Short mmCIF file of C-alpha atoms and ligand atoms in Angstrom, two decimals:
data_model
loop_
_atom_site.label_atom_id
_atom_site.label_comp_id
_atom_site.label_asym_id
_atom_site.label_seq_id
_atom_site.Cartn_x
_atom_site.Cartn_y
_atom_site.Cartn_z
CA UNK J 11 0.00 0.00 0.00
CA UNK J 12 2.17 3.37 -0.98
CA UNK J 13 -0.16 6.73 -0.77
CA UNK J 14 2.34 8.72 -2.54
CA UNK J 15 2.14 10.02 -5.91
CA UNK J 16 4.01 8.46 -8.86
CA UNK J 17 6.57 11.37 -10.93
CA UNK J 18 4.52 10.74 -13.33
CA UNK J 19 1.02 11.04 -11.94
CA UNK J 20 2.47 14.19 -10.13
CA UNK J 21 3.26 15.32 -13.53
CA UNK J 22 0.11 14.93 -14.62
CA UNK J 23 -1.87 16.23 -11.48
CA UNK J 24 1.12 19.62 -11.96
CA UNK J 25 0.12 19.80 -15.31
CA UNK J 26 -3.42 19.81 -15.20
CA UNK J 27 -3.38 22.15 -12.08
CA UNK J 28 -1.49 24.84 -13.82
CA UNK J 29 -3.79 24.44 -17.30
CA UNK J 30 -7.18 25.15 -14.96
CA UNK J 31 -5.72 27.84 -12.59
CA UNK J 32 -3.59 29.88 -15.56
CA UNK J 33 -6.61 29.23 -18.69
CA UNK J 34 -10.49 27.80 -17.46
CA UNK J 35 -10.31 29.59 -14.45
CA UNK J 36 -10.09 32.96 -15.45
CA UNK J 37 -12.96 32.08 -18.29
CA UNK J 38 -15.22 29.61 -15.47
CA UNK J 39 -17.49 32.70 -14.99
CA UNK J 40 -18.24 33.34 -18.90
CA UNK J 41 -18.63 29.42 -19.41
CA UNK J 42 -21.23 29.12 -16.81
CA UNK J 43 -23.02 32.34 -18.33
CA UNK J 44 -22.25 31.51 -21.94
CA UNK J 45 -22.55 27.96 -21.80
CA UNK J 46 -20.41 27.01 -24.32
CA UNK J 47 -16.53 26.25 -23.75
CA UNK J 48 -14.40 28.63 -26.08
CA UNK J 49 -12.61 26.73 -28.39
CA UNK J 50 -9.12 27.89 -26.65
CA UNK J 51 -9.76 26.22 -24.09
CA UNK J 52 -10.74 22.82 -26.14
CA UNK J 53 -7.54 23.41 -27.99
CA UNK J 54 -4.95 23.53 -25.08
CA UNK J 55 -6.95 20.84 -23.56
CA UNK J 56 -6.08 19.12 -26.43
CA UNK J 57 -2.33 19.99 -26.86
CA UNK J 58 -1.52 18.74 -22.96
CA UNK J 59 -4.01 15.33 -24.20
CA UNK J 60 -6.32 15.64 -21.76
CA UNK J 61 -9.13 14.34 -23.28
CA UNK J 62 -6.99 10.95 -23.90
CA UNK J 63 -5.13 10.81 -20.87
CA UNK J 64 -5.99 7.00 -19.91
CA UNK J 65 -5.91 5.66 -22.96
CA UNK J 66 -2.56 3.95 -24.90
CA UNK J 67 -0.43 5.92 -27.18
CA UNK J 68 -1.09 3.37 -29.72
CA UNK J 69 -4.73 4.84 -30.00
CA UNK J 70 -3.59 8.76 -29.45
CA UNK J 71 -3.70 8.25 -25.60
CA UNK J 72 -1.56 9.56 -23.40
CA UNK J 73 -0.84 6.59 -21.66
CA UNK J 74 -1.62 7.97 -18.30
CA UNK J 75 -3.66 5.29 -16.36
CA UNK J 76 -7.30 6.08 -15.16
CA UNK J 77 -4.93 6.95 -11.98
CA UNK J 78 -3.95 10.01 -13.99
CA UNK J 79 -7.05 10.71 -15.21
CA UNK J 80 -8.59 11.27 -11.76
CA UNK J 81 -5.90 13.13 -10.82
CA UNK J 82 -6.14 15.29 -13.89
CA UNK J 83 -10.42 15.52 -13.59
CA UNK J 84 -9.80 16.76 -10.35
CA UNK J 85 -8.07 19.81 -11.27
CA UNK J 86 -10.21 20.28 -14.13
CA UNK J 87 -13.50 20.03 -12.17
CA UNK J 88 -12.74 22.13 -9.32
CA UNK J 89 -12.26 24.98 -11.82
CA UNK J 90 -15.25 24.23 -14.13
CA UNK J 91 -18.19 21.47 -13.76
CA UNK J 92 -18.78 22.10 -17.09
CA UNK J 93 -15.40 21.26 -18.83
CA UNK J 94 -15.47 18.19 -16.44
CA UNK J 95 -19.17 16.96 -17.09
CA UNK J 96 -17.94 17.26 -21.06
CA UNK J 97 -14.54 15.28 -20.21
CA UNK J 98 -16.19 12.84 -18.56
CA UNK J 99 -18.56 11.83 -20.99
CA UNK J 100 -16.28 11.70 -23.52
CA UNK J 101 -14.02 9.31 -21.93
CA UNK J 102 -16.60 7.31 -21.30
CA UNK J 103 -17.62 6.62 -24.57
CA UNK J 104 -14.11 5.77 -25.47
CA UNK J 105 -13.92 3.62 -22.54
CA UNK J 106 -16.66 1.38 -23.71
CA UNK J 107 -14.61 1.12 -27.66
CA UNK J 108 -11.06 0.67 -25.81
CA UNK J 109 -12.47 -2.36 -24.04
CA UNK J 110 -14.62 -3.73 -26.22
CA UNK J 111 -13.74 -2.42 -29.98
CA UNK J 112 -12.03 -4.43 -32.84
CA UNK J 113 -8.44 -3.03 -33.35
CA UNK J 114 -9.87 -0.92 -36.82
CA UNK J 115 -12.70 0.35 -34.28
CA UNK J 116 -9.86 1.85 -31.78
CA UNK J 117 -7.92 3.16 -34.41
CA UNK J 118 -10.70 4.51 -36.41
CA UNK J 119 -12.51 6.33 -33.50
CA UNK J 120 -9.82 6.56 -30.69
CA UNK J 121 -7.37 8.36 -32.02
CA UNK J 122 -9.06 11.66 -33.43
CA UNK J 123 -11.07 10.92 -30.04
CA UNK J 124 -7.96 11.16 -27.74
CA UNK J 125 -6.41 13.82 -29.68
CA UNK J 126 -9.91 15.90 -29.39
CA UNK J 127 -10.33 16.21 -32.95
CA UNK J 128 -13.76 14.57 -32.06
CA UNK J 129 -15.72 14.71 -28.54
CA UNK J 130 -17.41 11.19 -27.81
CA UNK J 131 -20.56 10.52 -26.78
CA UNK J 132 -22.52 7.13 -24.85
CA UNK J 133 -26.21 7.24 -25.41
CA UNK J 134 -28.36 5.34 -23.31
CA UNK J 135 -31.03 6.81 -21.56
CA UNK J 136 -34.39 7.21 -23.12
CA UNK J 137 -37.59 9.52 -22.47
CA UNK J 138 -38.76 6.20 -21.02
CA UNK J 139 -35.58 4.58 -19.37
CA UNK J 140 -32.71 6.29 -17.69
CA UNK J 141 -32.38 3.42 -14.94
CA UNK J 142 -33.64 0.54 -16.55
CA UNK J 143 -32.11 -1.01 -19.56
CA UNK J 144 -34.80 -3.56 -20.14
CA UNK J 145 -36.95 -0.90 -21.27
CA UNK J 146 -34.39 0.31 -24.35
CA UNK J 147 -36.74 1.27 -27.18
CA UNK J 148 -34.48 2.38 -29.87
CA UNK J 149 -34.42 -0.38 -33.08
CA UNK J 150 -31.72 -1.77 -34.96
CA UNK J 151 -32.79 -3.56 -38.04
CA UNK J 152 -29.82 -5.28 -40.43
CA UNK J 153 -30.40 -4.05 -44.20
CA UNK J 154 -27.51 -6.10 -46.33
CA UNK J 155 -24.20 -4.92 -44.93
CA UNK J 156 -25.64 -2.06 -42.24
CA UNK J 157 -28.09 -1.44 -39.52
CA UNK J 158 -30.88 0.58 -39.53
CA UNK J 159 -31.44 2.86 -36.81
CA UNK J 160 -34.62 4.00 -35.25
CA UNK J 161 -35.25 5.87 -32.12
CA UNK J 162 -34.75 8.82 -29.41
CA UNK J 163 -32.16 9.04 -26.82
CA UNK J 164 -32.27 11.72 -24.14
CA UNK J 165 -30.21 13.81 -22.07
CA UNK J 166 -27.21 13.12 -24.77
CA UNK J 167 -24.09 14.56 -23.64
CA UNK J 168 -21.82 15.93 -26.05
CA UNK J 169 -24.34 14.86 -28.42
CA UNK J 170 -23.86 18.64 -30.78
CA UNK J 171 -20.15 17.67 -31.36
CA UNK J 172 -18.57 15.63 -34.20
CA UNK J 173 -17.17 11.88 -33.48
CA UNK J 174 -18.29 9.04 -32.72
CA UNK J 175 -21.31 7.89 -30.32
CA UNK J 176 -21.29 4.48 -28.20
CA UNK J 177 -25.49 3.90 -28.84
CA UNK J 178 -27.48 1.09 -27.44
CA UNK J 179 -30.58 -0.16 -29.27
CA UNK J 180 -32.43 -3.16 -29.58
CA UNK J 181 -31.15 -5.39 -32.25
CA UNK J 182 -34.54 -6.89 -34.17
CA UNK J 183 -33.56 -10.36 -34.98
CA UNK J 184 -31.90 -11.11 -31.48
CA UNK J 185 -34.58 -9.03 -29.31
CA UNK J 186 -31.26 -8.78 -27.43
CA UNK J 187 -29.77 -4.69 -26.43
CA UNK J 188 -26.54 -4.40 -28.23
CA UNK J 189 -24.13 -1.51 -28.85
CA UNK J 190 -23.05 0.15 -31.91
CA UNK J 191 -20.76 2.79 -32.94
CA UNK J 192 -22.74 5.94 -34.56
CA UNK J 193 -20.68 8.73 -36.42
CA UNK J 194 -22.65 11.70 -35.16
CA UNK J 195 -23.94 13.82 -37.95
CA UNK J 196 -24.74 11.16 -40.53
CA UNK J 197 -27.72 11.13 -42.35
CA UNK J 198 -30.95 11.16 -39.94
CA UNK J 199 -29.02 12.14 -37.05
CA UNK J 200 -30.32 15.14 -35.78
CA UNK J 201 -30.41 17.00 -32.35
CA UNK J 202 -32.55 19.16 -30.08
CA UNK J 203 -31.66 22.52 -28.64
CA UNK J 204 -29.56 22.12 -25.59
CA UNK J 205 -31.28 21.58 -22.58
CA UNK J 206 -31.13 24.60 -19.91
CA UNK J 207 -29.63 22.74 -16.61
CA UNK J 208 -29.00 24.20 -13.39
CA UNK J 209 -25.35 23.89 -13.57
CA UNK J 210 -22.36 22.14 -15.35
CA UNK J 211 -23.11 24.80 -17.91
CA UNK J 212 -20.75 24.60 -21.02
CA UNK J 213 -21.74 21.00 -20.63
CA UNK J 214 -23.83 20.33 -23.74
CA UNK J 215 -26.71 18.01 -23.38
CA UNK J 216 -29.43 17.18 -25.92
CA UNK J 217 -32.10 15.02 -27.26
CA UNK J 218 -30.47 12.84 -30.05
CA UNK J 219 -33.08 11.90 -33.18
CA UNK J 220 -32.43 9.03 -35.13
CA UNK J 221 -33.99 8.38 -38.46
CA UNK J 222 -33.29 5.61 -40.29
CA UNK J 223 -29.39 5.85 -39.59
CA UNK J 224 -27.73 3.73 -41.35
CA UNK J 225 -24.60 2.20 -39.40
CA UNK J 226 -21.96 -0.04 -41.06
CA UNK J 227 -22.15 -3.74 -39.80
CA UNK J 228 -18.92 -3.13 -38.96
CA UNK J 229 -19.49 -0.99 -36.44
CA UNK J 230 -21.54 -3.36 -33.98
CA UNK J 231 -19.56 -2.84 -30.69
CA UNK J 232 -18.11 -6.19 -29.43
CA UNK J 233 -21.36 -8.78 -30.61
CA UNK J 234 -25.16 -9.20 -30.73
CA UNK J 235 -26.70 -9.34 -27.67
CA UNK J 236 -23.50 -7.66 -25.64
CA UNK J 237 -25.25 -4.55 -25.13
CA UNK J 238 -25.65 -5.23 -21.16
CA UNK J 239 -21.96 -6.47 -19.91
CA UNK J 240 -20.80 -3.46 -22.31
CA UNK J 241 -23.23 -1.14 -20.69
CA UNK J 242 -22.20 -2.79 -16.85
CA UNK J 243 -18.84 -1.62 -17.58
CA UNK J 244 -19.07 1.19 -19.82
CA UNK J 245 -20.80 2.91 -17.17
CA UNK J 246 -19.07 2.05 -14.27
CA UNK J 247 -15.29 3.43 -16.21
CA UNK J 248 -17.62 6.78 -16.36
CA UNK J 249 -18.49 6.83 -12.95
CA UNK J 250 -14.75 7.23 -12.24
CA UNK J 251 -15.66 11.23 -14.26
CA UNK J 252 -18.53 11.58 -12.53
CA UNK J 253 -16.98 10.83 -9.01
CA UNK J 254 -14.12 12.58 -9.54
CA UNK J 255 -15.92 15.58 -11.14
CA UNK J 256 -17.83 16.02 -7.83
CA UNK J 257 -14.42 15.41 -6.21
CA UNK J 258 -13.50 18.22 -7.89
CA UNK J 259 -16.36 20.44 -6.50
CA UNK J 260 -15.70 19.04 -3.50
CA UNK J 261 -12.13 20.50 -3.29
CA UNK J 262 -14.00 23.36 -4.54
CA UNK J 263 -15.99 24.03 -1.51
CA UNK J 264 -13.06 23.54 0.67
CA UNK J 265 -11.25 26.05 -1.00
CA UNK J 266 -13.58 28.66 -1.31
CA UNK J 267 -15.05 28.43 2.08
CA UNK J 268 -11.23 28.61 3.59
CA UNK J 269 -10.60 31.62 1.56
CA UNK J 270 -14.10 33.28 2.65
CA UNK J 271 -13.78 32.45 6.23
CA UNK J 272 -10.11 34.29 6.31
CA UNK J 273 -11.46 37.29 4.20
CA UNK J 274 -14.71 38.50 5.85
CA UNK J 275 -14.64 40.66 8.84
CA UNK J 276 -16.88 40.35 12.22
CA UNK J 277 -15.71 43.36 14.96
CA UNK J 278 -12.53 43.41 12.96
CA UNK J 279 -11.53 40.08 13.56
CA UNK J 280 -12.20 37.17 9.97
CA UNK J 281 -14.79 34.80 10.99
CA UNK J 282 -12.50 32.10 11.13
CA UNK J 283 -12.10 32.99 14.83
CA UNK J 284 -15.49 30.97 15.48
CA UNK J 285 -15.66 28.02 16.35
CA UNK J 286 -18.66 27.12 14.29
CA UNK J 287 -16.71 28.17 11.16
CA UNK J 288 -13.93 25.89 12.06
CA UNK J 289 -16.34 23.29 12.37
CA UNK J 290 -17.70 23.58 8.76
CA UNK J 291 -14.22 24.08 7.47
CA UNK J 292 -13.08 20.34 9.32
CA UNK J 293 -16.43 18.90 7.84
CA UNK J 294 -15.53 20.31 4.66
CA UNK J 295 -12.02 18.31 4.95
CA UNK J 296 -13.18 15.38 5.38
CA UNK J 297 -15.34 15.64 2.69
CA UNK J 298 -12.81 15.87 0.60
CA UNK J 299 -10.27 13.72 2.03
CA UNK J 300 -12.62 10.67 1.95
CA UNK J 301 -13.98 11.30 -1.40
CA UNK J 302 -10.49 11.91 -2.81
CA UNK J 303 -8.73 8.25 -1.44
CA UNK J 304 -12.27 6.36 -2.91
CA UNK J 305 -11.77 8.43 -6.21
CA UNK J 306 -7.78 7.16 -6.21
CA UNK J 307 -8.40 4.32 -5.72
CA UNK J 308 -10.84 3.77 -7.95
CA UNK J 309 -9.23 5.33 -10.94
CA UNK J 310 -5.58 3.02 -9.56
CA UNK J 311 -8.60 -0.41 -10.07
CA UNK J 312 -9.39 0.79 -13.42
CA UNK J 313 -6.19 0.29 -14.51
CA UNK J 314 -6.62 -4.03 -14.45
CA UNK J 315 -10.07 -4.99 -13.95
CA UNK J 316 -9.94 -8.48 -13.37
CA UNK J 317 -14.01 -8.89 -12.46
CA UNK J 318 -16.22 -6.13 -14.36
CA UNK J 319 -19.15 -6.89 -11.48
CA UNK J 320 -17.48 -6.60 -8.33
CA UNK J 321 -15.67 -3.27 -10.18
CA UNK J 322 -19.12 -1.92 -11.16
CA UNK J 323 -19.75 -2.22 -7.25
CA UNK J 324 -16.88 -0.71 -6.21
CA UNK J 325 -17.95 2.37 -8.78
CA UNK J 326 -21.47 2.35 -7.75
CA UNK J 327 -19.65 2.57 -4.13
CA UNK J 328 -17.95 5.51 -5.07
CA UNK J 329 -20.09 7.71 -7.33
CA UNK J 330 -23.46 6.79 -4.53
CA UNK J 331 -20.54 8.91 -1.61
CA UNK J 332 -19.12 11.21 -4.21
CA UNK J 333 -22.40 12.22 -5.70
CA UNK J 334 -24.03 12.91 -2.11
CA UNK J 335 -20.95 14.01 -0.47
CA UNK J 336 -20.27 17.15 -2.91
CA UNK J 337 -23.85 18.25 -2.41
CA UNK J 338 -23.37 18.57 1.22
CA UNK J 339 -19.51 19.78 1.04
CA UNK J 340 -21.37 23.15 -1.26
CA UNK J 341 -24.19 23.59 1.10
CA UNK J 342 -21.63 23.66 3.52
CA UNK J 343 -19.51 26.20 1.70
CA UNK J 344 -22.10 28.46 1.10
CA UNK J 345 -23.02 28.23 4.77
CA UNK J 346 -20.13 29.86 5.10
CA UNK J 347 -20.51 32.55 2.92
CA UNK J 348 -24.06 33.15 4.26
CA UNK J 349 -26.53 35.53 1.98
CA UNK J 350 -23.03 36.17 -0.15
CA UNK J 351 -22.99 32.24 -0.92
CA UNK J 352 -26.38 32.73 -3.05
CA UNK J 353 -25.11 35.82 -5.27
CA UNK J 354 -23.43 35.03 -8.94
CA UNK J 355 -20.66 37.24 -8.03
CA UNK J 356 -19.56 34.77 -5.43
CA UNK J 357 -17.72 30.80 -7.20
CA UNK J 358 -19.66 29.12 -4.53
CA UNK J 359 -22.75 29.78 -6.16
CA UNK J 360 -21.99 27.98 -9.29
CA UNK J 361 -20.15 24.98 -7.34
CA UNK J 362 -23.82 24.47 -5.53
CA UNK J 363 -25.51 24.27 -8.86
CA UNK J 364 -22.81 22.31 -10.16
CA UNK J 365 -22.86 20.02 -7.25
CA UNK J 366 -26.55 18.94 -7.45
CA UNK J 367 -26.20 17.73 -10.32
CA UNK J 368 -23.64 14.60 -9.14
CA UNK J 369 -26.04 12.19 -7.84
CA UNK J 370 -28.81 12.62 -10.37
CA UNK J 371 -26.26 11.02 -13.73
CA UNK J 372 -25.26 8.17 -14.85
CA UNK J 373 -27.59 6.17 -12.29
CA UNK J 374 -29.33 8.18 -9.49
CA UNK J 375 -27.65 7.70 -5.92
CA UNK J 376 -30.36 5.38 -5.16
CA UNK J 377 -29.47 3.18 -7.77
CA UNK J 378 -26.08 3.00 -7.36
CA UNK J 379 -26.97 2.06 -3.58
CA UNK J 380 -28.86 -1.13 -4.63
CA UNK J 381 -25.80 -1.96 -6.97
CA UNK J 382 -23.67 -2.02 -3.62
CA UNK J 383 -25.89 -3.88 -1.48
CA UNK J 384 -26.91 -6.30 -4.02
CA UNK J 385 -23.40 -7.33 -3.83
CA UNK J 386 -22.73 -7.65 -0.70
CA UNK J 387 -25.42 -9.73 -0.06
CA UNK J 388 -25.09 -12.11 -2.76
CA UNK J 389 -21.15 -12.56 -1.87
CA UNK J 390 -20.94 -15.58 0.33
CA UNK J 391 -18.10 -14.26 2.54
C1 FAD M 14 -25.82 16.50 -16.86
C2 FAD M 14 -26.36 15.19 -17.35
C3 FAD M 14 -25.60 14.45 -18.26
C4 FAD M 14 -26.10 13.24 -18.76
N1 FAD M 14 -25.39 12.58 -19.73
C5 FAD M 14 -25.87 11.43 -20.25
C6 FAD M 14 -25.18 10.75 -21.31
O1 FAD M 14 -24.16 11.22 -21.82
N2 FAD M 14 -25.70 9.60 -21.78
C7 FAD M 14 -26.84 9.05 -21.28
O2 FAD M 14 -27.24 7.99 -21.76
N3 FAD M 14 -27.54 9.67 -20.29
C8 FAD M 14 -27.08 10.84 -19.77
N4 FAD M 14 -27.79 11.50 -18.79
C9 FAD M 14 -29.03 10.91 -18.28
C10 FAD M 14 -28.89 10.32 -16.88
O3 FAD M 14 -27.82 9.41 -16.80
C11 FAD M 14 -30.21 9.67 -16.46
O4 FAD M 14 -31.20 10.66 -16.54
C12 FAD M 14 -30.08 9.12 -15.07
O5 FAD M 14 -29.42 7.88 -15.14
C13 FAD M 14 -31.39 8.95 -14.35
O6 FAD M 14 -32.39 8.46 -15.16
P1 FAD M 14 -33.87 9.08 -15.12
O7 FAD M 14 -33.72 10.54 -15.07
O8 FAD M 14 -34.67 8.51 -16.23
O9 FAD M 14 -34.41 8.57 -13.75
P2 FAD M 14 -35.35 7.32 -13.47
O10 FAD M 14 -34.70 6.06 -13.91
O11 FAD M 14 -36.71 7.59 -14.03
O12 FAD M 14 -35.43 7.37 -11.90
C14 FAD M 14 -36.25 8.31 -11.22
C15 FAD M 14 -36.30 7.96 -9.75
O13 FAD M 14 -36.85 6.64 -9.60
C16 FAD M 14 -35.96 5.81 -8.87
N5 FAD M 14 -35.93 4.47 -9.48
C17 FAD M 14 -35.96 4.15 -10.78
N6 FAD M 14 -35.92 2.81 -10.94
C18 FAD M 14 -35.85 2.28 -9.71
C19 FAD M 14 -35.76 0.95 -9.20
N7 FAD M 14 -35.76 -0.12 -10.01
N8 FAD M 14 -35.68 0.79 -7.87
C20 FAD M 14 -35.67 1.85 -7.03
N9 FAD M 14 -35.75 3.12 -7.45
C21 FAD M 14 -35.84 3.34 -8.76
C22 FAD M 14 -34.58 6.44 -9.02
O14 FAD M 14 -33.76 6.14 -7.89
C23 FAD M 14 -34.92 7.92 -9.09
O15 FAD M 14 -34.98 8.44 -7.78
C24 FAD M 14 -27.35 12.73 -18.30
C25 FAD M 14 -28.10 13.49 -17.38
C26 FAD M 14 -27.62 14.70 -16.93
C27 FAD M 14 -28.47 15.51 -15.99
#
């Protein structure tokens, strides 16, 4: 057991650091009231690869673990939810085709993916399903050497961008949920408006409309009838964003609530002095201590998964504690702040919006709950 850092995963964790302090932060403010992440920022995202950290150089990666890729994400997302909600999803689409893709599927789609040329996309959830994968609606039909797509996925992230898009439908012959790879933007792909969320702005998320896509045989992702184990562990890799984005706002909090509490006056004196201060600023380390070892660690188990069940547990673990925990470290925070905590001029503000978002993604905390106890219970020991 060694808690220390790697060179190179300090490297990494250095590198990213300086990238958010020096060029999001500055910009956080205009992304949250813009929405939309200037394309500077994209670009020397993409020049230090961080939108292919954990992936081999072979397929554009950086070769940085999903160790380095926490420790990046955290950087990233205590500066700007929305950068990280955008990172995250991306990765996790190229998760799902670096562990399951044919070796012309990686190359095809990883590389311009890890070198940001495209931003990747998973589509799952439905307007009828976002828990439940039994109830997948969207068709694929084969038609001679492609398959015919048919359906509606919601809440799309990333969905407005060019690349590719992990997509799970139901494959007509089989009955069976399988996943396919989807170039965004061919014919009968088309998109809503962004949805208006609370926070994680810059974040792009949108109704996907397919009509009739046609997708190349080739591009079935691993086989017929795979959809499930692909989703199982295509989803629990992005939990590892997800958790560590709300590490990030967690580390947020901490910071911003440390600075307040040394800033503001009371009879002359910062409100540090109290005690009851103190005690929100110890709460708010924990917080973050405990969410950041669970986060390491589970980005250091990524790295060689030997069972994809009892890892989906250990991410459900994580993202169920993450999720909560940030929403509470940000109440906290702006606690601190009191009435100032609630204005826009004030980064707390936007790290509370941010923060409620974390346990409602990529399976709601509840979910992820009965993923944990459903196996612990079924383990024998
Ligand atoms: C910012 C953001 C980004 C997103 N990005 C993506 C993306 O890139 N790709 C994608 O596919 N989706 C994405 N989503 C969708 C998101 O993952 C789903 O909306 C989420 O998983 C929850 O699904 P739902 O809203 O349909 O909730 P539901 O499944 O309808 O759940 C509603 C409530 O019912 C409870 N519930 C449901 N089923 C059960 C059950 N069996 N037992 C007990 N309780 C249950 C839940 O706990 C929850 O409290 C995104 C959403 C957001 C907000």
């Amino acid at each position: 057991m060694d808690f220390n850092l790697s060179k190179e995963q300090s490297l990494i964790q250095q590198m990213a650091r300086e990238f958010a302090e020096k060029s999001i932060a500055p910009v956080a403010k205009q992304i949250d009231e813009e929405s939309k992440i200037p394309e500077e920022v994209l670009a020397g995202m993409a020049e230090l690869d961080l939108f292919g950290i954990p992936f081999p150089e072979e397929y554009g990666g950086a070769d940085g673990g999903y160790d380095g890729y926490v420790l990046a994400m955290e950087q990233i997302a205590k500066v700007s939810g929305g950068i990280a909600m955008t990172m995250a999803a991306h990765t996790l689409g190229l998760g799902a085709i670096s562990a399951f893709g044919t070796e012309e599927q990686k190359k095809k789609y990883m590389i311009p993916g890890c070198k940001a040329k495209h931003i990747v996309s998973f589509a799952f959830t439905e307007p009828g399903t976002g828990s439940d994968p039994k109830q997948i609606t969207t068709t694929a039909v084969k038609q001679g050497d492609f398959y015919i797509l048919n359906g509606t996925k919601r809440f799309i992230s990333n969905a407005n961008y060019p690349g590719a898009m992990v997509v799970f439908a139901r494959e007509m012959e089989s009955g069976e949920v399988t996943a396919f790879i989807l170039d965004k933007w061919a014919e009968g792909y088309s998109i809503s408006e962004p949805w208006e969320k609370i926070g994680m702005h810059g974040g792009q998320l949108l109704d996907v409309y397919m009509k009739d896509v046609k997708v190349p045989a080739d591009n079935l992702l691993g086989k017929i009838g795979q959809g499930f184990p692909i989703l199982l562990l295509g989803i629990a890799l992005g939990k590892i964003g997800t958790s560590t984005a709300a590490l990030g706002g967690t580390l947020a909090a901490l910071e911003e609530a440390s600075k307040y509490a040394r800033e503001k006056t009371h009879r002359g004196q910062p409100i540090a002095k109290f005690q009851a201060i103190q005690l929100k600023i110890a709460d708010l380390a924990i917080k973050y201590e405990t969410a950041r070892w669970l986060c390491y660690r589970l980005g250091c188990l990524a790295n060689d998964i030997k069972d994809p069940g009892k890892f989906a547990a250990e991410a459900a673990l994580v993202k169920a504690y993450c999720g909560d925990n940030v929403v509470d470290a940000a109440r906290i925070a702006v606690d601190v702040h009191g009435s100032y905590g609630l204005m826009r001029d004030y980064t707390i503000e936007r790290v509370y919006r941010d923060a409620i978002i974390g346990p409602e993604i990529e399976g709601v905390a509840d979910m992820q709950k009965l993923i944990v106890a459903s196996s612990i219970l079924r383990s024998k020991g």
